[in-house]
């Protein structure tokens, strides 16, 4: 039994790590910042895989009661807010910063339990919540890559998570299981994001995305959909086999590994003050550390970007949106090779030249 729990925990950590790194690659390296389409694709894949698992008898879904479905509808709306705001925030913030802000959702849950439900909360839990809140509050003042829009969407993301978990806990008497709830979340998200893709402009703007027809983009999007589903399944399995304390320990372990590896794989500038915010209790000192990716992207122009996608150019991003007339993929400057000049220039570059 202990070996089984360890295996489930390691599977969860692997899916957590792979899912975050893949999403970060698509959002920040490829600059696919169309959240209604990206998250709609992920929820569509998750819903289809869960439906197939149900038909094959691998999962049990019981959502025939209309009253239970209508009762869960507000939670599904919050779920859409979670994935949409999370996608917008992750595209602009480094993974360690995003996860530090993500932890503040636990402060919201703890405060609701203490103030509104009058539950007894241990002093250790209160101190932990205060440390998380202090770390997140100090982080914007010490973030050398501060992005106001990224922090704005991160705040919406964590408030949606807090409200979702509070609503989920208040409906424990509901007959819906965790799988039932996730199935309804998938269905509602696909429908709502599909209708929202046109008013937000994502449906038409995606036609100008320079890497729309490249296999690395297609492979990354497919991987993100499957990894999101496997992460959901492993999370449900983890909660069913372990106590809440053990689940929290595995989630913390997964976040630490993900944050640590993301520093090595993506471009990021850290100060000791920033590290102190991510590890509360340490004395901050002003010293900058610039982390370069393990594999540099040798790209400057959109014409050479198309060729570089055929090469192993994983994990290089600047942590911010590209400026006007700036390459979508950052990297060291180098002279465009002759073979890159023969490649077709994307539509967006052609329009810039016509101006």
GROMACS .gro file of C-alpha atoms in nm:
model
  355
    1UNK     CA    1   0.000   0.000   0.000
    2UNK     CA    2   0.285   0.238   0.083
    3UNK     CA    3   0.454   0.159  -0.249
    4UNK     CA    4   0.128   0.228  -0.432
    5UNK     CA    5   0.092   0.566  -0.264
    6UNK     CA    6   0.448   0.659  -0.353
    7UNK     CA    7   0.390   0.557  -0.714
    8UNK     CA    8   0.073   0.766  -0.734
    9UNK     CA    9   0.254   1.061  -0.575
   10UNK     CA   10   0.545   1.039  -0.818
   11UNK     CA   11   0.304   1.011  -1.111
   12UNK     CA   12   0.126   1.323  -0.990
   13UNK     CA   13   0.455   1.514  -0.960
   14UNK     CA   14   0.560   1.406  -1.309
   15UNK     CA   15   0.230   1.514  -1.464
   16UNK     CA   16   0.237   1.841  -1.269
   17UNK     CA   17   0.590   1.922  -1.386
   18UNK     CA   18   0.533   1.823  -1.749
   19UNK     CA   19   0.200   2.007  -1.770
   20UNK     CA   20   0.340   2.337  -1.639
   21UNK     CA   21   0.652   2.326  -1.854
   22UNK     CA   22   0.455   2.243  -2.169
   23UNK     CA   23   0.200   2.517  -2.107
   24UNK     CA   24   0.477   2.767  -2.036
   25UNK     CA   25   0.650   2.673  -2.360
   26UNK     CA   26   0.335   2.726  -2.566
   27UNK     CA   27   0.236   3.048  -2.391
   28UNK     CA   28   0.572   3.223  -2.347
   29UNK     CA   29   0.810   3.075  -2.604
   30UNK     CA   30   0.573   3.029  -2.897
   31UNK     CA   31   0.366   3.328  -2.776
   32UNK     CA   32   0.034   3.152  -2.838
   33UNK     CA   33  -0.160   3.403  -2.625
   34UNK     CA   34  -0.514   3.311  -2.728
   35UNK     CA   35  -0.655   3.172  -2.401
   36UNK     CA   36  -1.007   3.099  -2.522
   37UNK     CA   37  -0.867   2.873  -2.795
   38UNK     CA   38  -0.583   2.720  -2.594
   39UNK     CA   39  -0.792   2.643  -2.286
   40UNK     CA   40  -1.087   2.542  -2.501
   41UNK     CA   41  -0.863   2.291  -2.675
   42UNK     CA   42  -0.734   2.152  -2.346
   43UNK     CA   43  -1.082   2.112  -2.197
   44UNK     CA   44  -1.207   1.956  -2.521
   45UNK     CA   45  -0.932   1.693  -2.510
   46UNK     CA   46  -0.992   1.634  -2.139
   47UNK     CA   47  -1.367   1.597  -2.189
   48UNK     CA   48  -1.326   1.357  -2.482
   49UNK     CA   49  -1.075   1.140  -2.295
   50UNK     CA   50  -1.296   1.133  -1.986
   51UNK     CA   51  -1.601   1.043  -2.198
   52UNK     CA   52  -1.409   0.761  -2.370
   53UNK     CA   53  -1.290   0.635  -2.031
   54UNK     CA   54  -1.651   0.632  -1.912
   55UNK     CA   55  -1.770   0.439  -2.218
   56UNK     CA   56  -1.489   0.185  -2.174
   57UNK     CA   57  -1.575   0.137  -1.809
   58UNK     CA   58  -1.253   0.289  -1.676
   59UNK     CA   59  -1.435   0.576  -1.502
   60UNK     CA   60  -1.778   0.609  -1.346
   61UNK     CA   61  -1.981   0.920  -1.424
   62UNK     CA   62  -2.321   0.978  -1.264
   63UNK     CA   63  -2.452   1.322  -1.356
   64UNK     CA   64  -2.809   1.241  -1.454
   65UNK     CA   65  -2.970   1.450  -1.180
   66UNK     CA   66  -3.063   1.790  -1.323
   67UNK     CA   67  -3.074   1.951  -0.980
   68UNK     CA   68  -2.718   1.840  -0.903
   69UNK     CA   69  -2.597   1.973  -1.238
   70UNK     CA   70  -2.764   2.312  -1.186
   71UNK     CA   71  -2.626   2.332  -0.834
   72UNK     CA   72  -2.275   2.278  -0.967
   73UNK     CA   73  -2.311   2.536  -1.247
   74UNK     CA   74  -2.162   2.831  -1.047
   75UNK     CA   75  -1.854   2.620  -0.974
   76UNK     CA   76  -1.814   2.550  -1.346
   77UNK     CA   77  -1.821   2.924  -1.413
   78UNK     CA   78  -1.542   2.970  -1.158
   79UNK     CA   79  -1.349   2.686  -1.323
   80UNK     CA   80  -1.356   2.876  -1.653
   81UNK     CA   81  -1.225   3.182  -1.469
   82UNK     CA   82  -0.946   2.973  -1.317
   83UNK     CA   83  -0.814   2.834  -1.644
   84UNK     CA   84  -0.863   3.156  -1.843
   85UNK     CA   85  -0.696   3.387  -1.590
   86UNK     CA   86  -0.428   3.127  -1.519
   87UNK     CA   87  -0.339   3.107  -1.887
   88UNK     CA   88  -0.314   3.486  -1.915
   89UNK     CA   89  -0.100   3.509  -1.601
   90UNK     CA   90   0.133   3.220  -1.687
   91UNK     CA   91   0.207   3.370  -2.028
   92UNK     CA   92   0.352   3.681  -1.860
   93UNK     CA   93   0.496   3.558  -1.530
   94UNK     CA   94   0.778   3.318  -1.451
   95UNK     CA   95   0.665   2.984  -1.310
   96UNK     CA   96   0.814   3.041  -0.958
   97UNK     CA   97   0.637   3.378  -0.936
   98UNK     CA   98   0.312   3.230  -1.063
   99UNK     CA   99   0.322   2.945  -0.811
  100UNK     CA  100   0.401   3.184  -0.525
  101UNK     CA  101   0.091   3.388  -0.608
  102UNK     CA  102  -0.106   3.068  -0.665
  103UNK     CA  103  -0.048   2.971  -0.300
  104UNK     CA  104  -0.245   3.274  -0.178
  105UNK     CA  105  -0.565   3.085  -0.264
  106UNK     CA  106  -0.502   2.881   0.052
  107UNK     CA  107  -0.507   3.207   0.251
  108UNK     CA  108  -0.853   3.287   0.112
  109UNK     CA  109  -0.980   2.942   0.209
  110UNK     CA  110  -0.828   2.965   0.557
  111UNK     CA  111  -0.974   3.314   0.611
  112UNK     CA  112  -1.319   3.199   0.502
  113UNK     CA  113  -1.309   2.903   0.740
  114UNK     CA  114  -1.196   3.121   1.028
  115UNK     CA  115  -1.422   3.423   0.976
  116UNK     CA  116  -1.741   3.286   0.822
  117UNK     CA  117  -1.761   2.919   0.915
  118UNK     CA  118  -1.610   2.973   1.262
  119UNK     CA  119  -1.399   2.661   1.232
  120UNK     CA  120  -1.114   2.598   1.471
  121UNK     CA  121  -0.785   2.668   1.295
  122UNK     CA  122  -0.451   2.566   1.439
  123UNK     CA  123  -0.194   2.842   1.508
  124UNK     CA  124   0.051   2.668   1.273
  125UNK     CA  125  -0.196   2.692   0.985
  126UNK     CA  126  -0.265   3.058   1.058
  127UNK     CA  127   0.108   3.137   1.067
  128UNK     CA  128   0.159   2.949   0.742
  129UNK     CA  129  -0.121   3.148   0.576
  130UNK     CA  130   0.028   3.477   0.700
  131UNK     CA  131   0.372   3.383   0.566
  132UNK     CA  132   0.220   3.299   0.226
  133UNK     CA  133   0.034   3.630   0.220
  134UNK     CA  134   0.344   3.827   0.319
  135UNK     CA  135   0.556   3.653   0.055
  136UNK     CA  136   0.304   3.724  -0.220
  137UNK     CA  137   0.265   4.084  -0.103
  138UNK     CA  138   0.639   4.153  -0.110
  139UNK     CA  139   0.696   3.977  -0.441
  140UNK     CA  140   0.582   4.259  -0.678
  141UNK     CA  141   0.824   4.505  -0.513
  142UNK     CA  142   1.120   4.272  -0.566
  143UNK     CA  143   1.035   4.122  -0.905
  144UNK     CA  144   1.289   4.248  -1.159
  145UNK     CA  145   1.056   4.133  -1.442
  146UNK     CA  146   0.742   4.290  -1.295
  147UNK     CA  147   0.446   4.275  -1.532
  148UNK     CA  148   0.128   4.454  -1.412
  149UNK     CA  149  -0.100   4.259  -1.644
  150UNK     CA  150   0.049   3.930  -1.531
  151UNK     CA  151  -0.009   4.012  -1.166
  152UNK     CA  152  -0.361   4.134  -1.241
  153UNK     CA  153  -0.460   3.805  -1.402
  154UNK     CA  154  -0.280   3.609  -1.129
  155UNK     CA  155  -0.495   3.785  -0.865
  156UNK     CA  156  -0.812   3.696  -1.056
  157UNK     CA  157  -0.681   3.340  -1.089
  158UNK     CA  158  -0.620   3.293  -0.716
  159UNK     CA  159  -0.954   3.448  -0.618
  160UNK     CA  160  -1.134   3.211  -0.856
  161UNK     CA  161  -0.944   2.916  -0.706
  162UNK     CA  162  -1.035   3.022  -0.352
  163UNK     CA  163  -1.402   3.069  -0.439
  164UNK     CA  164  -1.409   2.739  -0.630
  165UNK     CA  165  -1.268   2.538  -0.339
  166UNK     CA  166  -1.499   2.709  -0.090
  167UNK     CA  167  -1.801   2.631  -0.308
  168UNK     CA  168  -1.678   2.276  -0.362
  169UNK     CA  169  -1.646   2.220   0.012
  170UNK     CA  170  -1.990   2.369   0.080
  171UNK     CA  171  -2.148   2.117  -0.159
  172UNK     CA  172  -2.009   1.801   0.001
  173UNK     CA  173  -2.366   1.674   0.034
  174UNK     CA  174  -2.397   1.690  -0.344
  175UNK     CA  175  -2.415   1.348  -0.511
  176UNK     CA  176  -2.152   1.445  -0.767
  177UNK     CA  177  -1.810   1.284  -0.731
  178UNK     CA  178  -1.482   1.452  -0.823
  179UNK     CA  179  -1.493   1.290  -1.167
  180UNK     CA  180  -1.854   1.404  -1.219
  181UNK     CA  181  -1.761   1.759  -1.125
  182UNK     CA  182  -1.465   1.763  -1.360
  183UNK     CA  183  -1.673   1.619  -1.644
  184UNK     CA  184  -1.927   1.900  -1.603
  185UNK     CA  185  -1.644   2.153  -1.584
  186UNK     CA  186  -1.505   2.026  -1.913
  187UNK     CA  187  -1.841   2.038  -2.090
  188UNK     CA  188  -1.928   2.386  -1.966
  189UNK     CA  189  -1.579   2.521  -2.042
  190UNK     CA  190  -1.579   2.396  -2.401
  191UNK     CA  191  -1.916   2.557  -2.473
  192UNK     CA  192  -1.844   2.888  -2.298
  193UNK     CA  193  -1.491   2.931  -2.439
  194UNK     CA  194  -1.611   2.844  -2.790
  195UNK     CA  195  -1.871   3.121  -2.776
  196UNK     CA  196  -1.621   3.363  -2.617
  197UNK     CA  197  -1.351   3.308  -2.879
  198UNK     CA  198  -1.515   3.544  -3.132
  199UNK     CA  199  -1.603   3.840  -2.903
  200UNK     CA  200  -1.252   3.834  -2.753
  201UNK     CA  201  -1.098   3.842  -3.102
  202UNK     CA  202  -0.898   3.521  -3.054
  203UNK     CA  203  -1.079   3.338  -3.334
  204UNK     CA  204  -0.965   3.586  -3.600
  205UNK     CA  205  -0.632   3.688  -3.446
  206UNK     CA  206  -0.507   3.329  -3.443
  207UNK     CA  207  -0.491   3.337  -3.824
  208UNK     CA  208  -0.192   3.572  -3.792
  209UNK     CA  209  -0.007   3.339  -3.554
  210UNK     CA  210   0.326   3.271  -3.732
  211UNK     CA  211   0.366   2.910  -3.614
  212UNK     CA  212   0.012   2.794  -3.683
  213UNK     CA  213   0.119   2.522  -3.929
  214UNK     CA  214   0.437   2.394  -3.762
  215UNK     CA  215   0.464   2.051  -3.606
  216UNK     CA  216   0.626   2.175  -3.283
  217UNK     CA  217   0.324   2.392  -3.212
  218UNK     CA  218   0.084   2.109  -3.293
  219UNK     CA  219   0.279   1.861  -3.082
  220UNK     CA  220   0.299   2.098  -2.787
  221UNK     CA  221  -0.075   2.169  -2.796
  222UNK     CA  222  -0.158   1.798  -2.813
  223UNK     CA  223   0.082   1.726  -2.526
  224UNK     CA  224  -0.073   2.001  -2.313
  225UNK     CA  225  -0.421   1.854  -2.361
  226UNK     CA  226  -0.320   1.499  -2.270
  227UNK     CA  227  -0.100   1.611  -1.979
  228UNK     CA  228  -0.384   1.821  -1.838
  229UNK     CA  229  -0.610   1.516  -1.841
  230UNK     CA  230  -0.349   1.292  -1.680
  231UNK     CA  231  -0.285   1.558  -1.415
  232UNK     CA  232  -0.656   1.566  -1.332
  233UNK     CA  233  -0.675   1.186  -1.305
  234UNK     CA  234  -0.362   1.165  -1.090
  235UNK     CA  235  -0.493   1.443  -0.863
  236UNK     CA  236  -0.822   1.259  -0.808
  237UNK     CA  237  -0.632   0.936  -0.739
  238UNK     CA  238  -0.399   1.115  -0.498
  239UNK     CA  239  -0.689   1.258  -0.297
  240UNK     CA  240  -0.863   0.921  -0.281
  241UNK     CA  241  -0.560   0.732  -0.147
  242UNK     CA  242  -0.406   0.984   0.092
  243UNK     CA  243  -0.501   1.210   0.378
  244UNK     CA  244  -0.528   1.588   0.319
  245UNK     CA  245  -0.192   1.639   0.490
  246UNK     CA  246  -0.019   1.386   0.265
  247UNK     CA  247  -0.181   1.539  -0.044
  248UNK     CA  248  -0.059   1.883   0.058
  249UNK     CA  249   0.294   1.747   0.102
  250UNK     CA  250   0.298   1.593  -0.247
  251UNK     CA  251   0.156   1.911  -0.402
  252UNK     CA  252   0.424   2.116  -0.226
  253UNK     CA  253   0.692   1.878  -0.350
  254UNK     CA  254   0.560   1.903  -0.708
  255UNK     CA  255   0.560   2.284  -0.692
  256UNK     CA  256   0.917   2.296  -0.562
  257UNK     CA  257   1.043   2.067  -0.840
  258UNK     CA  258   0.851   2.259  -1.107
  259UNK     CA  259   0.975   2.597  -0.986
  260UNK     CA  260   1.335   2.476  -0.959
  261UNK     CA  261   1.353   2.317  -1.303
  262UNK     CA  262   1.177   2.610  -1.469
  263UNK     CA  263   1.462   2.837  -1.356
  264UNK     CA  264   1.707   2.616  -1.543
  265UNK     CA  265   1.495   2.574  -1.855
  266UNK     CA  266   1.360   2.926  -1.907
  267UNK     CA  267   1.519   3.272  -1.909
  268UNK     CA  268   1.468   3.433  -1.570
  269UNK     CA  269   1.627   3.705  -1.357
  270UNK     CA  270   1.615   3.648  -0.981
  271UNK     CA  271   1.727   3.862  -0.691
  272UNK     CA  272   1.783   3.733  -0.341
  273UNK     CA  273   1.480   3.934  -0.236
  274UNK     CA  274   1.269   3.746  -0.490
  275UNK     CA  275   1.401   3.413  -0.366
  276UNK     CA  276   1.321   3.525  -0.013
  277UNK     CA  277   0.960   3.590  -0.116
  278UNK     CA  278   0.936   3.241  -0.259
  279UNK     CA  279   1.091   3.097   0.059
  280UNK     CA  280   0.950   3.312   0.343
  281UNK     CA  281   1.170   3.352   0.647
  282UNK     CA  282   1.499   3.422   0.468
  283UNK     CA  283   1.664   3.764   0.486
  284UNK     CA  284   1.647   3.932   0.144
  285UNK     CA  285   1.961   4.081  -0.007
  286UNK     CA  286   1.995   4.277  -0.329
  287UNK     CA  287   2.195   4.062  -0.566
  288UNK     CA  288   2.086   3.972  -0.918
  289UNK     CA  289   2.113   3.629  -1.071
  290UNK     CA  290   2.052   3.584  -1.442
  291UNK     CA  291   1.956   3.230  -1.538
  292UNK     CA  292   2.008   3.140  -1.901
  293UNK     CA  293   1.826   2.844  -2.053
  294UNK     CA  294   2.002   2.515  -2.112
  295UNK     CA  295   1.930   2.538  -2.485
  296UNK     CA  296   1.945   2.884  -2.645
  297UNK     CA  297   1.712   2.985  -2.924
  298UNK     CA  298   1.916   3.120  -3.213
  299UNK     CA  299   1.641   3.333  -3.363
  300UNK     CA  300   1.588   3.704  -3.430
  301UNK     CA  301   1.354   3.739  -3.728
  302UNK     CA  302   1.022   3.575  -3.801
  303UNK     CA  303   1.169   3.427  -4.118
  304UNK     CA  304   1.438   3.244  -3.921
  305UNK     CA  305   1.185   3.151  -3.651
  306UNK     CA  306   1.014   2.915  -3.891
  307UNK     CA  307   1.342   2.736  -3.954
  308UNK     CA  308   1.439   2.730  -3.590
  309UNK     CA  309   1.119   2.549  -3.499
  310UNK     CA  310   1.251   2.255  -3.695
  311UNK     CA  311   1.554   2.252  -3.463
  312UNK     CA  312   1.572   2.161  -3.092
  313UNK     CA  313   1.503   2.511  -2.955
  314UNK     CA  314   1.303   2.426  -2.643
  315UNK     CA  315   1.263   2.647  -2.341
  316UNK     CA  316   1.383   3.000  -2.406
  317UNK     CA  317   1.169   3.298  -2.315
  318UNK     CA  318   1.213   3.647  -2.181
  319UNK     CA  319   0.923   3.653  -1.939
  320UNK     CA  320   0.750   3.946  -2.114
  321UNK     CA  321   0.546   4.016  -2.425
  322UNK     CA  322   0.746   4.113  -2.737
  323UNK     CA  323   0.759   4.480  -2.829
  324UNK     CA  324   0.669   4.625  -3.168
  325UNK     CA  325   0.895   4.496  -3.446
  326UNK     CA  326   1.057   4.254  -3.202
  327UNK     CA  327   1.096   3.883  -3.253
  328UNK     CA  328   0.841   3.666  -3.075
  329UNK     CA  329   1.117   3.427  -2.973
  330UNK     CA  330   1.403   3.586  -2.777
  331UNK     CA  331   1.759   3.464  -2.798
  332UNK     CA  332   2.113   3.564  -2.880
  333UNK     CA  333   2.161   3.785  -3.186
  334UNK     CA  334   2.313   3.621  -3.486
  335UNK     CA  335   2.317   3.667  -3.861
  336UNK     CA  336   2.031   3.504  -4.052
  337UNK     CA  337   2.171   3.211  -4.256
  338UNK     CA  338   2.118   3.200  -4.635
  339UNK     CA  339   1.890   2.897  -4.617
  340UNK     CA  340   1.650   3.089  -4.391
  341UNK     CA  341   1.601   3.359  -4.654
  342UNK     CA  342   1.442   3.107  -4.889
  343UNK     CA  343   1.167   3.025  -4.639
  344UNK     CA  344   0.822   3.180  -4.684
  345UNK     CA  345   0.774   3.492  -4.472
  346UNK     CA  346   0.464   3.469  -4.246
  347UNK     CA  347   0.165   3.685  -4.318
  348UNK     CA  348   0.229   3.915  -4.024
  349UNK     CA  349   0.580   4.000  -4.148
  350UNK     CA  350   0.453   4.063  -4.501
  351UNK     CA  351   0.198   4.313  -4.372
  352UNK     CA  352   0.467   4.498  -4.179
  353UNK     CA  353   0.677   4.524  -4.495
  354UNK     CA  354   0.385   4.665  -4.693
  355UNK     CA  355   0.351   4.949  -4.446
   0.00000   0.00000   0.00000
